[in-house]
Short mmCIF file of C-alpha atoms in Angstrom, two decimals:
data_model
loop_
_atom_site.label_atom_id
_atom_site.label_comp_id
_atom_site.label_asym_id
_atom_site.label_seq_id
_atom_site.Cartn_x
_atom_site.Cartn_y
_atom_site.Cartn_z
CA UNK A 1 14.14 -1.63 -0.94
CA UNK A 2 16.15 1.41 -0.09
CA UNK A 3 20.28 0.22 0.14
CA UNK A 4 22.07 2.39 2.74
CA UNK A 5 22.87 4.96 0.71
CA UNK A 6 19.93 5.81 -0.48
CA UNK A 7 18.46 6.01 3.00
CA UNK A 8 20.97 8.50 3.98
CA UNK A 9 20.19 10.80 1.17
CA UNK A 10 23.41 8.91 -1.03
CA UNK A 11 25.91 11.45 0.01
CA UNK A 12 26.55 13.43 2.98
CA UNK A 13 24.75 14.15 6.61
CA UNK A 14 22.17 17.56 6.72
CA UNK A 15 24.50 20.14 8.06
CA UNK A 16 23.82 23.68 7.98
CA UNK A 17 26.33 26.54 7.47
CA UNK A 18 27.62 26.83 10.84
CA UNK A 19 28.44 23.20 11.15
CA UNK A 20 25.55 22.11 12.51
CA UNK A 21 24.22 18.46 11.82
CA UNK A 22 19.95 18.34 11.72
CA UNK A 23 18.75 15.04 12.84
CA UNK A 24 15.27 15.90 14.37
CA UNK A 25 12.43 17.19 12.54
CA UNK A 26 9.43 18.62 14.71
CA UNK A 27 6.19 18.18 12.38
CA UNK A 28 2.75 19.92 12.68
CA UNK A 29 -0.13 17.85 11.63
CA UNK A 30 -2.80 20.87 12.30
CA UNK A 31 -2.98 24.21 13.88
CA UNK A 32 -5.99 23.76 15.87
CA UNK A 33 -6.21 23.40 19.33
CA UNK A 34 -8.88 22.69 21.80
CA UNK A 35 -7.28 24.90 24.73
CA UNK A 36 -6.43 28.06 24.53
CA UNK A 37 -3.17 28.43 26.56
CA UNK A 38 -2.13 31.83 27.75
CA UNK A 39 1.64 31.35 26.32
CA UNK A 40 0.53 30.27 23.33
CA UNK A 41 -1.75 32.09 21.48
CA UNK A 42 -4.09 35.07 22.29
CA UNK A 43 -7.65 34.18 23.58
CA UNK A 44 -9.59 36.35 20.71
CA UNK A 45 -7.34 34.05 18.01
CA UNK A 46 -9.08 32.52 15.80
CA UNK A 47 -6.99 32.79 12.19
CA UNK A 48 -6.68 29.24 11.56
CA UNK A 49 -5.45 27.56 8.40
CA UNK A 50 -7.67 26.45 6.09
CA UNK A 51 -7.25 22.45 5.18
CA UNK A 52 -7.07 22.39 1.47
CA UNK A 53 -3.52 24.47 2.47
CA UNK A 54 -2.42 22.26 4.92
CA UNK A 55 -0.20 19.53 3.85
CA UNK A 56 -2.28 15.89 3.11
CA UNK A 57 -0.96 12.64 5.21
CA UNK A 58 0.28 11.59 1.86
CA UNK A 59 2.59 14.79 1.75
CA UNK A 60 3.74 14.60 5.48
CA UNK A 61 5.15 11.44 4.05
CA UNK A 62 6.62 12.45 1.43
CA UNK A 63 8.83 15.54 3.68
CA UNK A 64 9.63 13.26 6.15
CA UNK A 65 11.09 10.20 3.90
CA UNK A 66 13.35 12.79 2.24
CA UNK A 67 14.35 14.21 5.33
CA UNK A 68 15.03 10.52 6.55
CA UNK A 69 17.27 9.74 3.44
CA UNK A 70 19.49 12.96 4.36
CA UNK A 71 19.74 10.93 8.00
CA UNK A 72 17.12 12.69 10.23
CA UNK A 73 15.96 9.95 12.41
CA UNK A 74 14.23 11.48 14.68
CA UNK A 75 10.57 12.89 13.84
CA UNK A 76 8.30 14.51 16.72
CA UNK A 77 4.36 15.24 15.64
CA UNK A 78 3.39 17.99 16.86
CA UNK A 79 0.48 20.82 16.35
CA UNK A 80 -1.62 22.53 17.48
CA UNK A 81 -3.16 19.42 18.69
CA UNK A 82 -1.85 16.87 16.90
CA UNK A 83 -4.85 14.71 18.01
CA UNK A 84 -7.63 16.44 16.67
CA UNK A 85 -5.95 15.43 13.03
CA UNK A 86 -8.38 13.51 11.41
CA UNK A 87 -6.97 9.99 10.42
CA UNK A 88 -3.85 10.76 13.16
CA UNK A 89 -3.28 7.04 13.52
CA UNK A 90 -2.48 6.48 9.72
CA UNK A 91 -0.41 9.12 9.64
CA UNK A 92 1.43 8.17 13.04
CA UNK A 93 1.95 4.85 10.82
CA UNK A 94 2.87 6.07 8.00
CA UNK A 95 5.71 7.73 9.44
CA UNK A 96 6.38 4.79 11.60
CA UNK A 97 7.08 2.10 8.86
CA UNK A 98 9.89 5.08 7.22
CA UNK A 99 12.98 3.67 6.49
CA UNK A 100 15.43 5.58 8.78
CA UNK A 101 13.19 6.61 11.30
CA UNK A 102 14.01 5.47 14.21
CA UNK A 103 12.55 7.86 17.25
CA UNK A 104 8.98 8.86 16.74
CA UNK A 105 7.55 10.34 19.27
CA UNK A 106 4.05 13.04 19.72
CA UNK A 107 3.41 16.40 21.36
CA UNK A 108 -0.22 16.72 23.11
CA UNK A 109 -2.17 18.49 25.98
CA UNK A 110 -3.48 14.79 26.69
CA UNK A 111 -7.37 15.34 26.32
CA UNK A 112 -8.07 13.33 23.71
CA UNK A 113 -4.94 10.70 24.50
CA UNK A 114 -7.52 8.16 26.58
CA UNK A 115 -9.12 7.43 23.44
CA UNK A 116 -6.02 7.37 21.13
CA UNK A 117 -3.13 6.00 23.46
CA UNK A 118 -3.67 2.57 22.64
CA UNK A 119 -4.19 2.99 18.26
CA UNK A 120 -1.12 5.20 18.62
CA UNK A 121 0.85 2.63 20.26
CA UNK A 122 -0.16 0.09 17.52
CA UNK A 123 0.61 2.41 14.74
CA UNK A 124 3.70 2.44 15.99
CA UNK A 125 4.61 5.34 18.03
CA UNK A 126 7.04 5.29 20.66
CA UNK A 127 6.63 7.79 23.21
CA UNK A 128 4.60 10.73 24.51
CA UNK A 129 5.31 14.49 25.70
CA UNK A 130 2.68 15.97 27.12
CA UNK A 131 1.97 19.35 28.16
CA UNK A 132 1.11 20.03 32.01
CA UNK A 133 1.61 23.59 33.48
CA UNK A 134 -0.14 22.68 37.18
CA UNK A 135 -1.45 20.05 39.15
CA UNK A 136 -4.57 22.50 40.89
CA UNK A 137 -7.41 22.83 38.85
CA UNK A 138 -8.29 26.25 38.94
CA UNK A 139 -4.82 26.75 37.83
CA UNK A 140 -5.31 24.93 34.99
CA UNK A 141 -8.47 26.42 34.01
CA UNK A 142 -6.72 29.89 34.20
CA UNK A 143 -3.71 28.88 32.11
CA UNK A 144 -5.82 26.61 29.44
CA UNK A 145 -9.12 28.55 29.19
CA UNK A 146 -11.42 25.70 30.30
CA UNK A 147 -11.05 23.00 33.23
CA UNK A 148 -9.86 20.21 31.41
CA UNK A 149 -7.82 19.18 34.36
CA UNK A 150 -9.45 15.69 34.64
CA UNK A 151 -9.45 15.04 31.09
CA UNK A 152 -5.62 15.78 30.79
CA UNK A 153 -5.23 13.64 34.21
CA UNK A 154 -6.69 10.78 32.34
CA UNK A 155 -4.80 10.88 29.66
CA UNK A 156 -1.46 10.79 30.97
CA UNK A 157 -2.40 7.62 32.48
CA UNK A 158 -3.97 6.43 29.28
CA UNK A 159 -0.47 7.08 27.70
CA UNK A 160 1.35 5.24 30.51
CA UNK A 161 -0.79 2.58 30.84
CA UNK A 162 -0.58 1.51 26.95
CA UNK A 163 3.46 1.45 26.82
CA UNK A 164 4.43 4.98 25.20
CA UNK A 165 7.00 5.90 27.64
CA UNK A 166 9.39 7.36 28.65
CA UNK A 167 6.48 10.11 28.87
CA UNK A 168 7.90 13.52 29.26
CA UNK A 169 5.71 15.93 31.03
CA UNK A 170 6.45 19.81 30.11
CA UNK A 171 6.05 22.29 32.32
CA UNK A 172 6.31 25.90 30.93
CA UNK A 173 7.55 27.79 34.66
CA UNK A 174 5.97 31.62 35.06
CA UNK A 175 6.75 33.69 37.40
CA UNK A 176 3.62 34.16 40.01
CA UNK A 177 1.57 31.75 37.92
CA UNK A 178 2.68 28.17 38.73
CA UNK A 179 6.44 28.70 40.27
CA UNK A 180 5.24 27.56 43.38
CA UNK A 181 4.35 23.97 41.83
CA UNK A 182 7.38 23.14 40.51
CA UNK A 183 8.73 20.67 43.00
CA UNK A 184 5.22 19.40 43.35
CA UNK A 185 5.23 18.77 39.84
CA UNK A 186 8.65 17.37 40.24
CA UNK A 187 7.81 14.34 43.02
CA UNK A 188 4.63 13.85 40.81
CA UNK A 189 6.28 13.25 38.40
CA UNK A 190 9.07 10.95 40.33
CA UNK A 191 6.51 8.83 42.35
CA UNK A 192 4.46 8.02 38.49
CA UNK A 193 8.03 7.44 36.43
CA UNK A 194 7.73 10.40 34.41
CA UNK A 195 10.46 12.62 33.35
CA UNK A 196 9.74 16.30 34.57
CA UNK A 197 11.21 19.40 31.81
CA UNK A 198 10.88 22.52 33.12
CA UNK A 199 11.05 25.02 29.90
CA UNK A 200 11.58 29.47 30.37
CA UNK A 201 8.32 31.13 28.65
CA UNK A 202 9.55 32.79 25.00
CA UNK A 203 8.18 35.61 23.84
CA UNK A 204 6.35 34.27 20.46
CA UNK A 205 3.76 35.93 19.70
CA UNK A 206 1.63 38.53 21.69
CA UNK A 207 0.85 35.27 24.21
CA UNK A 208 4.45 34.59 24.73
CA UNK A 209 5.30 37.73 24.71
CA UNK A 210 2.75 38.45 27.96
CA UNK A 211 3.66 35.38 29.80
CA UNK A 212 5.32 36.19 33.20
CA UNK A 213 9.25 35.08 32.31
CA UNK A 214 11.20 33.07 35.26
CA UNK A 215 14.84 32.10 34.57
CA UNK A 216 15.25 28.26 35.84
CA UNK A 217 19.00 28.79 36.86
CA UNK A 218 17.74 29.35 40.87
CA UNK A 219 14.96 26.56 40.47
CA UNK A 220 17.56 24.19 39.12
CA UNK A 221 19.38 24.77 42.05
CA UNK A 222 16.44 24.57 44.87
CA UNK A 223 15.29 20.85 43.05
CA UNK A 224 19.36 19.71 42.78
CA UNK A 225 19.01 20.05 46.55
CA UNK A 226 15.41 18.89 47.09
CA UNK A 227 15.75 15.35 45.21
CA UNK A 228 19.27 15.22 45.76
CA UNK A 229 20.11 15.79 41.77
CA UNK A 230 23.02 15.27 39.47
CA UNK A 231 24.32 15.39 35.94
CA UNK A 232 22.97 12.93 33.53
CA UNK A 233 25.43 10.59 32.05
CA UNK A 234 23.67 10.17 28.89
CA UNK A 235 21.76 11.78 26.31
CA UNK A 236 17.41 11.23 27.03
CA UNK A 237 16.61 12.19 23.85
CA UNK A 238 17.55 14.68 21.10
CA UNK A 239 16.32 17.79 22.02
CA UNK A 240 17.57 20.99 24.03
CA UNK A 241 16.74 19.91 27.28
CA UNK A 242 19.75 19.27 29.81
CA UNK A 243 18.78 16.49 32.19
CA UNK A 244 19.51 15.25 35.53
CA UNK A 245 18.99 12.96 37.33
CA UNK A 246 18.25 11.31 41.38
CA UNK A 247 21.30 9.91 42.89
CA UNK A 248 18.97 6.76 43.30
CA UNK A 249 17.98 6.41 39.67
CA UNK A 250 14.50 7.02 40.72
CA UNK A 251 13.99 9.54 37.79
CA UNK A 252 15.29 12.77 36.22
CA UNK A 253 14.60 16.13 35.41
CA UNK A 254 15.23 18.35 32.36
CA UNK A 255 15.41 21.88 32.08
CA UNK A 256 14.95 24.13 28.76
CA UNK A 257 16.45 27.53 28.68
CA UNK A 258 16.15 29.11 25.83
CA UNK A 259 16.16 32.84 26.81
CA UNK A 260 18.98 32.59 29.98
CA UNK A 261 21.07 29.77 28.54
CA UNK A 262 20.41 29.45 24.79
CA UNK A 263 21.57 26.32 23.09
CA UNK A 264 21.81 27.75 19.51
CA UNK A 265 25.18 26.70 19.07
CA UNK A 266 23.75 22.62 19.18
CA UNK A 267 20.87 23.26 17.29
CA UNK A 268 20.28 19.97 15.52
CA UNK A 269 15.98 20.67 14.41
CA UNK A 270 13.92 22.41 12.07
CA UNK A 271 10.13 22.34 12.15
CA UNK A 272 7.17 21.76 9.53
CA UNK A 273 4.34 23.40 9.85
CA UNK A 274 1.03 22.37 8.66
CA UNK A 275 0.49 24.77 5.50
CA UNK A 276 3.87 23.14 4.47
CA UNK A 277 6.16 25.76 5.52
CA UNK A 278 9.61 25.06 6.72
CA UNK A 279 10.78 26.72 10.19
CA UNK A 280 14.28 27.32 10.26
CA UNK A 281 14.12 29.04 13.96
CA UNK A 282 11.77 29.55 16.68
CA UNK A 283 13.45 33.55 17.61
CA UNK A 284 13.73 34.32 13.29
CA UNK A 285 11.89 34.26 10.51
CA UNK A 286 14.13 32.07 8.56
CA UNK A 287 11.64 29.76 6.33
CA UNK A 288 11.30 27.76 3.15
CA UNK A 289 7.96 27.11 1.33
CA UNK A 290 8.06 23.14 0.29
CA UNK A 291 3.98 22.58 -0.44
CA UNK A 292 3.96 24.63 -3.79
CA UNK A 293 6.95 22.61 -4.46
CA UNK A 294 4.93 19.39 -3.21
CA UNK A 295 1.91 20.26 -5.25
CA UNK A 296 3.78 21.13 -8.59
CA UNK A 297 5.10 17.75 -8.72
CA UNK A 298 8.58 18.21 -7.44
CA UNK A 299 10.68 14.80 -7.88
CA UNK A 300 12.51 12.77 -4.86
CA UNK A 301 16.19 14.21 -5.46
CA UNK A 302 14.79 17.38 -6.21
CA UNK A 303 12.86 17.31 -3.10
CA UNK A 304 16.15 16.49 -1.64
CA UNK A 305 18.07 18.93 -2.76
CA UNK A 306 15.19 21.62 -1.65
CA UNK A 307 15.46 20.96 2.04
CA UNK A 308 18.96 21.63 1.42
CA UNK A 309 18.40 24.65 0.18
CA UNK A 310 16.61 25.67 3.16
CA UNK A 311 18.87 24.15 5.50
CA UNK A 312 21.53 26.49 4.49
CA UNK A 313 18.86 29.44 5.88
CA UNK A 314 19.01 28.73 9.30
CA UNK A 315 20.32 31.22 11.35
CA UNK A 316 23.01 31.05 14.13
CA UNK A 317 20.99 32.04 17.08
CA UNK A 318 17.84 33.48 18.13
CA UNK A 319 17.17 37.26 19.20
CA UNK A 320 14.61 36.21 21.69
CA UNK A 321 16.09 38.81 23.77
CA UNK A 322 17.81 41.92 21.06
CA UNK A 323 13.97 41.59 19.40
CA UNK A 324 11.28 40.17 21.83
CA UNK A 325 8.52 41.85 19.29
CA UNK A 326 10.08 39.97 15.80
CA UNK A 327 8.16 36.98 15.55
CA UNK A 328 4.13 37.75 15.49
CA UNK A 329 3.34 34.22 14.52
CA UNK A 330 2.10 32.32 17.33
CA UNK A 331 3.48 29.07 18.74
CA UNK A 332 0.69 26.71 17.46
CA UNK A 333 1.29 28.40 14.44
CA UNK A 334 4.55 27.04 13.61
CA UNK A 335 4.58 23.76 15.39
CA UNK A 336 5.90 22.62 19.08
#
């Protein structure tokens, strides 16, 4: 049994060098993906990881308890699509039964959730985000690569239906592509008790890099007005979004601006991807290799005092905008 010290790593909280604190770690369970989503990666991709280098369940477990003992509480799965992980239940509850874990939640496009929803509920997950650029179908079959519109549609309400809410429905807005949608999306989201975040395109990869940019600043303002909107007293959640809310507690809505209104200077995550590589940033290259470590038989407080190590890489901000071309890896690459 782990005493409180031990849990929180026996000394003090993650912190980077700018003063940061880390409490959320995003973690890729594969690369694969069974859409091909315009902002993501390319359409001609196909460079997948192998398997024998991506991290096994028993080595997601082993990151994510040490990152728990230095007090990160908050674990997201992520992918690719985390769902087509073989065995993704046992690793959901795995992670689950961690001491110090105490938000665990899963990205996914939602078209394999009707058959999961419930398992991942009784493995112990809490809640759902879910990726949903459009409500019209050819729209969807544009952005995705295939019409999976029905499949997704069924899966949010899978998701609902067996308890793992507060869903979060994310909504990448593009200029000319789906900006016309966005209140749509926003009273579907209302009238079903989901929470709408509206997130700017960034330019990772050659897919981000092409998708058509729209600064939320003048939507925020149009939906403040449209579903009479204000300031969230309290946090929903600990990632960038900034959320508010209807004046009749019917719902809220976040929004995620990276490129007009960065958020660097909170930065509290750091992301694992599946080939056991440690994302420092999204906009740098800033990473730290732990599966040779894993795989040469690196010890707990050693393991500890690696992610340390790496912490103290992270940079201060993105150059999303300075260097749109930097980062060439693509988003499924690196994890959600």
């Amino acid at each position: 049994m782990n005493h409180p010290a031990q849990a929180n790593g026996g000394s003090r909280p993650l912190q980077d060098r700018f003063g940061r604190r880390i409490d959320y770690l995003r973690v890729s369970v594969t690369d694969r993906c069974d859409l091909r989503c315009q902002y993501c990666r390319p359409r001609h991709f196909d460079g997948y990881a192998e398997p024998e280098d991506w991290l096994t369940p028993l080595e997601i477990e082993r990151v994510v308890a040490a990152f728990a003992r230095l007090g990160v509480g908050r674990v997201r799965i992520t992918g690719g699509e985390p769902l087509l992980r073989r065995n993704i239940g046992g690793i959901v509850a795995s992670l689950a039964t961690l001491p110090g874990v105490h938000d665990l939640s899963l990205s996914t496009n939602a078209t394999q959730l009707t058959r999961h929803a419930a398992a991942l509920k009784q493995a112990g997950l809490h809640r759902l985000n879910i990726s949903l650029d459009s409500l019209d179908r050819e729209c969807v079959a544009d952005l995705y690569g295939r019409d999976s519109y029905d499949a997704v549609m069924a899966g949010i309400m899978a998701g609902k239906a067996a308890g793992l809410v507060p869903i979060k429905i994310n909504m990448v807005a593009m200029r000319d592509v789906n900006e016309h949608e966005i209140e749509r999306m926003a009273a579907f989201c209302l009238d079903n008790g989901f929470i709408l975040r509206l997130i700017e395109a960034m330019p990772i990869g050659e897919a981000g890099r092409n998708a058509s940019y729209l600064p939320l600043d003048g939507v925020r303002e149009r939906l403040i007005e449209r579903f009479d909107l204000e300031p969230c007293a309290r946090e929903l959640g600990g990632g960038p979004a900034r959320y508010w809310q209807t004046r009749d507690g019917r719902g809220q809505i976040g929004f995620i601006t990276p490129i007009s209104q960065h958020f660097c200077a909170t930065c509290n995550r750091v992301r694992l991807a599946v080939d056991g590589t440690l994302y420092l940033c999204l906009g740098q290259e800033a990473r730290f290799e732990l599966r040779p470590l894993l795989r040469a038989g690196i010890d707990d407080c050693s393991l500890d005092a690696a992610i340390r190590e790496a912490i103290e890489l992270k940079p201060e901000r993105h150059e999303f905008i300075e260097a749109p071309g930097r980062i060439m890896r693509f988003m499924s690459q690196t994890g959600g």
